[in-house]
CSV table of C-alpha atoms in Angstrom, one decimal:
chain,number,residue,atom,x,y,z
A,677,UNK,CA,0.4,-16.5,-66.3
A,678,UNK,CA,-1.3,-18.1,-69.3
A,679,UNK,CA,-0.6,-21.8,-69.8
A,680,UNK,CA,1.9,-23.0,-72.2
A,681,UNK,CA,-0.6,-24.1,-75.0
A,682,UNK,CA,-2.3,-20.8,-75.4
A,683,UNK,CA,0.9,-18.8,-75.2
A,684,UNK,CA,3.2,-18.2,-79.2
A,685,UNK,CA,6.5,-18.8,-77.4
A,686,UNK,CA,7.4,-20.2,-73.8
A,687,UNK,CA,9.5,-18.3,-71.4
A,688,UNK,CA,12.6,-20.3,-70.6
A,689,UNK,CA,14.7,-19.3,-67.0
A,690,UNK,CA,17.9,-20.0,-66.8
A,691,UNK,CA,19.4,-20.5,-63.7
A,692,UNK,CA,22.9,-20.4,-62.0
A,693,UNK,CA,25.0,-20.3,-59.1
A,694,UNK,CA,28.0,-18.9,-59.0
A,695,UNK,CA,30.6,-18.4,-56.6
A,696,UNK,CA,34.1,-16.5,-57.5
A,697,UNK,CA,33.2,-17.6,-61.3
A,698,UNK,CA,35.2,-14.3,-62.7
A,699,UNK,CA,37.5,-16.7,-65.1
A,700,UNK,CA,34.3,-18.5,-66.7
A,701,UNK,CA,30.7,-16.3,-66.0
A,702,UNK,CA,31.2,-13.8,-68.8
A,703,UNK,CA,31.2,-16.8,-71.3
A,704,UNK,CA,28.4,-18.2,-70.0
A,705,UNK,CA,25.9,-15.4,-70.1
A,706,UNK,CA,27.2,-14.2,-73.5
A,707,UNK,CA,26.3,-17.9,-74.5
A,708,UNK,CA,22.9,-17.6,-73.4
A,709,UNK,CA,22.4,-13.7,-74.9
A,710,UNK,CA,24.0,-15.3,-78.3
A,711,UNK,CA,20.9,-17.6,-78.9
A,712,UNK,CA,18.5,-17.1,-81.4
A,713,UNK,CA,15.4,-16.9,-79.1
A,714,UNK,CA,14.6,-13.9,-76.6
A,715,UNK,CA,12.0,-15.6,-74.6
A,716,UNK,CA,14.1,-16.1,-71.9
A,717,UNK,CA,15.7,-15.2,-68.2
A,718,UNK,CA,18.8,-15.7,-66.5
A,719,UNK,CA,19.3,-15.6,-63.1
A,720,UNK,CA,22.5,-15.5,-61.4
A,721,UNK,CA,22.8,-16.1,-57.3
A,722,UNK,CA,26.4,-14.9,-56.0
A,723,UNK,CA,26.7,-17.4,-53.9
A,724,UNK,CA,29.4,-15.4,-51.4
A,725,UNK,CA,31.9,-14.7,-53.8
A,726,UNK,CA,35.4,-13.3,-52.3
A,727,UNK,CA,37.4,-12.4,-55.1
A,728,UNK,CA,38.0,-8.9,-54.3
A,729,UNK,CA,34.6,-8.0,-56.3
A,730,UNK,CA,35.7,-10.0,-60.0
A,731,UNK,CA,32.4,-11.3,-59.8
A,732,UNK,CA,30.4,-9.1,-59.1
A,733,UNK,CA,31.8,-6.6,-61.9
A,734,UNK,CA,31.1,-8.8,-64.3
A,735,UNK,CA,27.6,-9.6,-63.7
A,736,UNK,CA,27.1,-5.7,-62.9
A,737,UNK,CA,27.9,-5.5,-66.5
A,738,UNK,CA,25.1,-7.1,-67.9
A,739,UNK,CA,21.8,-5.2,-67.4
A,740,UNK,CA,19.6,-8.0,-68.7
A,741,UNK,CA,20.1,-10.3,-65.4
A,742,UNK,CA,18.2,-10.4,-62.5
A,743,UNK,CA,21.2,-11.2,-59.9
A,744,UNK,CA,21.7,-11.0,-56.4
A,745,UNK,CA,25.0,-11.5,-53.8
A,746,UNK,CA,23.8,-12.8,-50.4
A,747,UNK,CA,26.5,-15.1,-47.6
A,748,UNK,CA,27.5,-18.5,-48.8
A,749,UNK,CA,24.8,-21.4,-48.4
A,750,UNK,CA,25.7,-23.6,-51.1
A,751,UNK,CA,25.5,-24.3,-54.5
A,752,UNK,CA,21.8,-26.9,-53.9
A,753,UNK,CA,20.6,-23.8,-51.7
A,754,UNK,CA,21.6,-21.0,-54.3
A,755,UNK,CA,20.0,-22.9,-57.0
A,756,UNK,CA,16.8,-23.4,-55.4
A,757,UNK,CA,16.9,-19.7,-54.5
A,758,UNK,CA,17.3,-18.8,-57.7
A,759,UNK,CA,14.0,-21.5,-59.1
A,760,UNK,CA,12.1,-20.4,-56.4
A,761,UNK,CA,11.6,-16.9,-58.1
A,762,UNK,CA,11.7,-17.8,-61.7
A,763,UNK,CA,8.9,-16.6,-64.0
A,764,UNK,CA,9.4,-18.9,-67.1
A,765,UNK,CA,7.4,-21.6,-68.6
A,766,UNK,CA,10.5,-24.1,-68.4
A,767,UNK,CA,13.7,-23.9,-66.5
A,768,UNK,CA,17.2,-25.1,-66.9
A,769,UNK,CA,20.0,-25.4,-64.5
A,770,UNK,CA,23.0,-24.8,-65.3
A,771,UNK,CA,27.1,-24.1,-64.2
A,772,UNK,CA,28.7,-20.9,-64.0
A,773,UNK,CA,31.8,-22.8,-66.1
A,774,UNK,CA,29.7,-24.5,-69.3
A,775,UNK,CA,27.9,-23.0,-71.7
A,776,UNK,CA,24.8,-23.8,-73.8
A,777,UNK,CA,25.7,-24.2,-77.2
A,778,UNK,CA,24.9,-21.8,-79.6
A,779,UNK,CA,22.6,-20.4,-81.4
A,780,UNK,CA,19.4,-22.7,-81.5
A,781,UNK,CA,19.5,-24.4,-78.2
A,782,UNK,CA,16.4,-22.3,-76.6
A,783,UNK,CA,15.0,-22.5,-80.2
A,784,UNK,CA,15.0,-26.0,-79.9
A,785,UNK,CA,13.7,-26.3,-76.3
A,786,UNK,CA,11.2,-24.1,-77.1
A,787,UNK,CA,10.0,-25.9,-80.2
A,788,UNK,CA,9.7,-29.3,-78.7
A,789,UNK,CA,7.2,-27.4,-76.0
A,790,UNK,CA,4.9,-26.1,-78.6
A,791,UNK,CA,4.9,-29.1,-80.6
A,792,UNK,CA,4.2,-31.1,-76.9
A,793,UNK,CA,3.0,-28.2,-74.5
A,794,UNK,CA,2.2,-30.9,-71.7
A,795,UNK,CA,5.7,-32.1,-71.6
A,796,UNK,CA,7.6,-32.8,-68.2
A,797,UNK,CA,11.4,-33.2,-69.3
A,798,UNK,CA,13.6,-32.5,-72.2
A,799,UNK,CA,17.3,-33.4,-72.4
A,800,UNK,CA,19.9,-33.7,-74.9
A,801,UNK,CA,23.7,-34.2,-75.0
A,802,UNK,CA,26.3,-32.3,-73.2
A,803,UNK,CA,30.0,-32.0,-75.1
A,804,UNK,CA,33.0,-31.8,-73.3
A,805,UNK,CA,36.1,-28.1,-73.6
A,806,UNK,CA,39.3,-28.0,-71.9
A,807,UNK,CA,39.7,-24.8,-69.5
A,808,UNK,CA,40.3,-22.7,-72.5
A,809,UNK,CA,36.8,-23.2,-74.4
A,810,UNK,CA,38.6,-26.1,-76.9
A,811,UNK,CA,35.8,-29.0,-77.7
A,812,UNK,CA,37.9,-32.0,-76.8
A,813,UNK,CA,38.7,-33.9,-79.8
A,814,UNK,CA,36.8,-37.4,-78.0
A,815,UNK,CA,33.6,-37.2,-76.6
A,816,UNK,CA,33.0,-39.6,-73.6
A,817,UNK,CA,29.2,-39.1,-72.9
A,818,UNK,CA,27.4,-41.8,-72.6
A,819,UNK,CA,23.7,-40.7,-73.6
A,820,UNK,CA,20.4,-41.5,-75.0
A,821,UNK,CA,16.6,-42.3,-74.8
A,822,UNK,CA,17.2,-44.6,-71.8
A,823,UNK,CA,14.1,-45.8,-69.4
A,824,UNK,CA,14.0,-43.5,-66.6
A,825,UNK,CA,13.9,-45.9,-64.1
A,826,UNK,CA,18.1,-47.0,-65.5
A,827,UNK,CA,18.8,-43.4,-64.1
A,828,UNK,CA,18.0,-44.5,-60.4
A,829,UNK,CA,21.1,-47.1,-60.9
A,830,UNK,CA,23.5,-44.8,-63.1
A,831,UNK,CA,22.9,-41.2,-64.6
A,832,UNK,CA,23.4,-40.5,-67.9
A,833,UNK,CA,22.1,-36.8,-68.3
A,834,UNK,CA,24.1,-33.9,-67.4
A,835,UNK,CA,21.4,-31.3,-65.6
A,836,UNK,CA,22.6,-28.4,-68.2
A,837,UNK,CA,21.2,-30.1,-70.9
A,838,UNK,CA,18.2,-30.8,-69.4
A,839,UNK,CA,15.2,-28.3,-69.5
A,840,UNK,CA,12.0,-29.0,-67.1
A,841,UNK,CA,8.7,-27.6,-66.7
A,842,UNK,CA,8.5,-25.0,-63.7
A,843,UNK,CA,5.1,-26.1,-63.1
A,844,UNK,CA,6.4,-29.6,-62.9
A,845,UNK,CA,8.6,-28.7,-60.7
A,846,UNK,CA,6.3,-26.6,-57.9
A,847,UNK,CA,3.2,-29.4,-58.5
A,848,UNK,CA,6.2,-31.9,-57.0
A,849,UNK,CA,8.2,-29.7,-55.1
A,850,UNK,CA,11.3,-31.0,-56.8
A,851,UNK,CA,14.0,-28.8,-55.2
A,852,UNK,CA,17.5,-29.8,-54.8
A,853,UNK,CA,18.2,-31.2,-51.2
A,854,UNK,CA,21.0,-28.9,-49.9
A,855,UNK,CA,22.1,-32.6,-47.5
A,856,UNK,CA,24.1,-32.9,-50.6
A,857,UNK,CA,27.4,-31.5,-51.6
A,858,UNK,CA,28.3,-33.2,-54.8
A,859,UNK,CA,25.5,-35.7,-55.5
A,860,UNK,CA,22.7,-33.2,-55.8
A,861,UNK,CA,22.4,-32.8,-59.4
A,862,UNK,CA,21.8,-36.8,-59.4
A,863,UNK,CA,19.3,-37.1,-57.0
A,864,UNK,CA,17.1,-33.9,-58.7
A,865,UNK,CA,17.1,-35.6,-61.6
A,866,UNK,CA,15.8,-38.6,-60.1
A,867,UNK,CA,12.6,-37.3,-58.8
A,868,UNK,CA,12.2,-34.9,-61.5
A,869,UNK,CA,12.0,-37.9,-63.9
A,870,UNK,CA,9.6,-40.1,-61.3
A,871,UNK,CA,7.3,-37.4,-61.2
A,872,UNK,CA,6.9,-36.5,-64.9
A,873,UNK,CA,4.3,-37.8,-67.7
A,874,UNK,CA,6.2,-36.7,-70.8
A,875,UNK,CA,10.0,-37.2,-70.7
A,876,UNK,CA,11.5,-36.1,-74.4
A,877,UNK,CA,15.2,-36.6,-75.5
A,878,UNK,CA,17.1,-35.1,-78.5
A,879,UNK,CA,19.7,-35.9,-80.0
A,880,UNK,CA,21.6,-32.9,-80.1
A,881,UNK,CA,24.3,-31.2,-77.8
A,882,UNK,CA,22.5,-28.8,-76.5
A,883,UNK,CA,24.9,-27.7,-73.5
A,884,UNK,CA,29.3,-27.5,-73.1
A,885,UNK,CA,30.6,-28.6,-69.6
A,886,UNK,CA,34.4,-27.2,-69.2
A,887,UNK,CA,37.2,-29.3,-67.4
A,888,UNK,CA,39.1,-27.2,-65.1
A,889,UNK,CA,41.3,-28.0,-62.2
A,890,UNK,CA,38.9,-25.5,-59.9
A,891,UNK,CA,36.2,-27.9,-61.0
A,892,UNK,CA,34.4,-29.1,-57.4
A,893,UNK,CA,34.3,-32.6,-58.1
A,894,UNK,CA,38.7,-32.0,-58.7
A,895,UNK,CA,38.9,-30.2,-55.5
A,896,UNK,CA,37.3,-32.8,-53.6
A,897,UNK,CA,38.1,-36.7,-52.3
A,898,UNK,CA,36.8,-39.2,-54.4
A,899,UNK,CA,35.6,-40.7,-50.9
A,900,UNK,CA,33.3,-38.1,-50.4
A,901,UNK,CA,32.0,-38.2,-53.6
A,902,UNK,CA,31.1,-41.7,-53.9
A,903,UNK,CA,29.6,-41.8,-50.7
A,904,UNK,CA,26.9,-39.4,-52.0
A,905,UNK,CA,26.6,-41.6,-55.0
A,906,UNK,CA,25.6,-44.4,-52.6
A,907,UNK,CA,23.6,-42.4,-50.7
A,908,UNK,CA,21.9,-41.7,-53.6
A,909,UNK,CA,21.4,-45.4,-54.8
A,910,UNK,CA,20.0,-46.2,-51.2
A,911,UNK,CA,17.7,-43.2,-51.7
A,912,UNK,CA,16.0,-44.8,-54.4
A,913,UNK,CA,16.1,-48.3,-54.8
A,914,UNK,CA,19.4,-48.4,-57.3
A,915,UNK,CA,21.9,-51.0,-57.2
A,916,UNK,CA,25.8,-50.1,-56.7
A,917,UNK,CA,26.2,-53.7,-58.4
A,918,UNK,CA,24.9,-52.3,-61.9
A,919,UNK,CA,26.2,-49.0,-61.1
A,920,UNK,CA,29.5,-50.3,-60.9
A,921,UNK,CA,29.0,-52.4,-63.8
A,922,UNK,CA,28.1,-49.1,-65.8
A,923,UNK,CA,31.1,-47.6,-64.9
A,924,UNK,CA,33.5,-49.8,-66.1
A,925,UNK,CA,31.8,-50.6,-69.1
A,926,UNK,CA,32.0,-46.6,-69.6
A,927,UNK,CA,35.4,-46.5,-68.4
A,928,UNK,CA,36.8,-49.4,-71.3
A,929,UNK,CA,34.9,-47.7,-73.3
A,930,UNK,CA,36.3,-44.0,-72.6
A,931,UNK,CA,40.1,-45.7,-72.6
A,932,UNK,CA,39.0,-47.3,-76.2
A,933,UNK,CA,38.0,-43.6,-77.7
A,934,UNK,CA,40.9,-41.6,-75.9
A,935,UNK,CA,43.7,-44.9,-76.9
A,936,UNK,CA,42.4,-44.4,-80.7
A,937,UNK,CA,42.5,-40.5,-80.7
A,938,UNK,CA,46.0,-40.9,-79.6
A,939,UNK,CA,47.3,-43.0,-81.4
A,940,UNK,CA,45.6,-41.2,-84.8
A,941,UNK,CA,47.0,-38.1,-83.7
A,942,UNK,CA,49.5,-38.0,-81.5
A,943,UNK,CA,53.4,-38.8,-80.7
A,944,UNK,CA,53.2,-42.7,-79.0
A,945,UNK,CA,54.9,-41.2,-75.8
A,946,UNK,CA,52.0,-38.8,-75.7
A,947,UNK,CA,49.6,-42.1,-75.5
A,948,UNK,CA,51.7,-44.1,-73.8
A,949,UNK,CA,51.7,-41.3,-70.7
A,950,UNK,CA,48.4,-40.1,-70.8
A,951,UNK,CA,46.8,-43.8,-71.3
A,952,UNK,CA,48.7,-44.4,-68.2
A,953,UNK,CA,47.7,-41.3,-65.9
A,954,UNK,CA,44.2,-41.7,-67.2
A,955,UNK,CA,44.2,-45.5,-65.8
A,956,UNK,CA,45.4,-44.8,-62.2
A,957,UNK,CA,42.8,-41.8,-61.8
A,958,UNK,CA,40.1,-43.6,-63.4
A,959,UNK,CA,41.2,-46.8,-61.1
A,960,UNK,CA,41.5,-45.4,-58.1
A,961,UNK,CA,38.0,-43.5,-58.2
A,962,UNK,CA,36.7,-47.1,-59.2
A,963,UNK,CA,38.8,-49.0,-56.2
A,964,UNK,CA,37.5,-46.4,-53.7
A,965,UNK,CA,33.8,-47.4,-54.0
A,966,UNK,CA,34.0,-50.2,-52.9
């Protein structure tokens, strides 16, 4: 394949793992097919759906996809499956229930490599929709043109809004370690960053991550979770003291955005009880870290 500087557009792959994702995949491939640049790829890895085929219908209607249904091995596994075999210039990663946001965020992606075709990493904001598509009316993300090196104590990019080189990626072989269940995404990112020249951020949401009570991180025991995070810190040399720090900082922060929302637009025994179910959940994933 012809290097990136002698080509008039870059292929971009887009890559997912999916398993039953019948309520959500349909809106994420039509996001991707809605954008205004057709350089790209998507590939979809059925990681052992069993939902009576819903799955696999849908992504049987879409002729454009290279997809594939194999056993369960993960969603770290099914991802590297899927960038193992993908032909663009630059890759993304991203969740059977977000959505990039449309129409110009391959067009932007793709501009920032021909304007910089020796670039590592590109990342951008992520926005926040309830199960049923709605942006959220307060925006929690916590994002920006921060060192690289703050990321091995606290991420602040969301791995659907990032975009990396493929080559970047097989130079370092930079695969997601499967050894993770929930902290995966984290740890990537990590040594993606370490081993790149030419990290780019823009400020511009380039990606929608949907809350949903089937979310993985909802199913699972905060225990578990934050385990991985620590893991993760030991991994590479981050503190859990300025991690920590981070997220209560973020979590004031959050209650400060969410508390004035409220109190703009809703009944005060709307604030009042969702101030106070926000505070135990938030608390109680805090408290079980330590």
């Amino acid at each position: 394949m012809e290097s990136i500087d002698e080509m008039k557009q870059p292929t971009i792959s887009i890559v997912t793992a999916v398993k039953n994702g019948a309520p959500y995949i349909r809106t994420l491939v039509e996001s991707v097919l809605s954008q205004d640049y057709a350089a790209f790829e998507h590939i979809i890895v059925d990681d052992g759906s069993n939902d009576d085929g819903e799955t696999v219908r849908i992504l049987r209607e879409y002729r454009h996809l290279r997809w594939w249904s194999r056993p369960n091995k993960g969603q770290y596994a099914s991802q590297n499956e899927a960038l193992s075999v993908a032909i663009g210039d630059i890759v993304c990663v991203i969740s059977a229930d977000d959505v990039m946001v449309t129409p110009r965020t391959l067009s932007i992606v793709a501009a920032a490599w021909e304007r910089n075709p020796t670039l590592d990493v590109l990342y951008g904001k992520a926005l926040h929709m309830n199960s049923k598509g709605m942006i959220l009316p307060y925006q929690l993300e916590l994002n920006g043109p921060f060192a690289s090196r703050i990321h091995h104590h606290h991420l602040f990019i969301q791995h659907c809004s990032l975009f990396a080189s493929r080559e970047t990626i097989i130079r370092g072989g930079i695969w997601f370690d499967p050894a993770f269940k929930y902290a995966g995404d984290w740890d990537w990112i990590i040594r993606l960053l370490d081993a790149s020249r030419s990290v780019e951020y823009v400020p511009k949401a380039l990606s929608i991550i949907r809350k949903h009570e089937q979310q993985t991180s909802r199913l699972s025991s905060a225990p578990r979770i934050l385990a991985e995070h620590r893991e993760v810190l030991r991994r590479h040399g981050g503190s859990n003291s300025i991690h920590m720090a981070i997220k209560k900082v973020h979590q004031y922060w959050a209650l400060l955005r969410i508390g004035s929302y409220l109190l703009t637009n809703e009944r005060p025994e709307v604030f009042m009880s969702t101030l106070v179910d926000w505070w135990h959940r938030r608390s109680s994933r805090i408290e079980n870290v330590k």
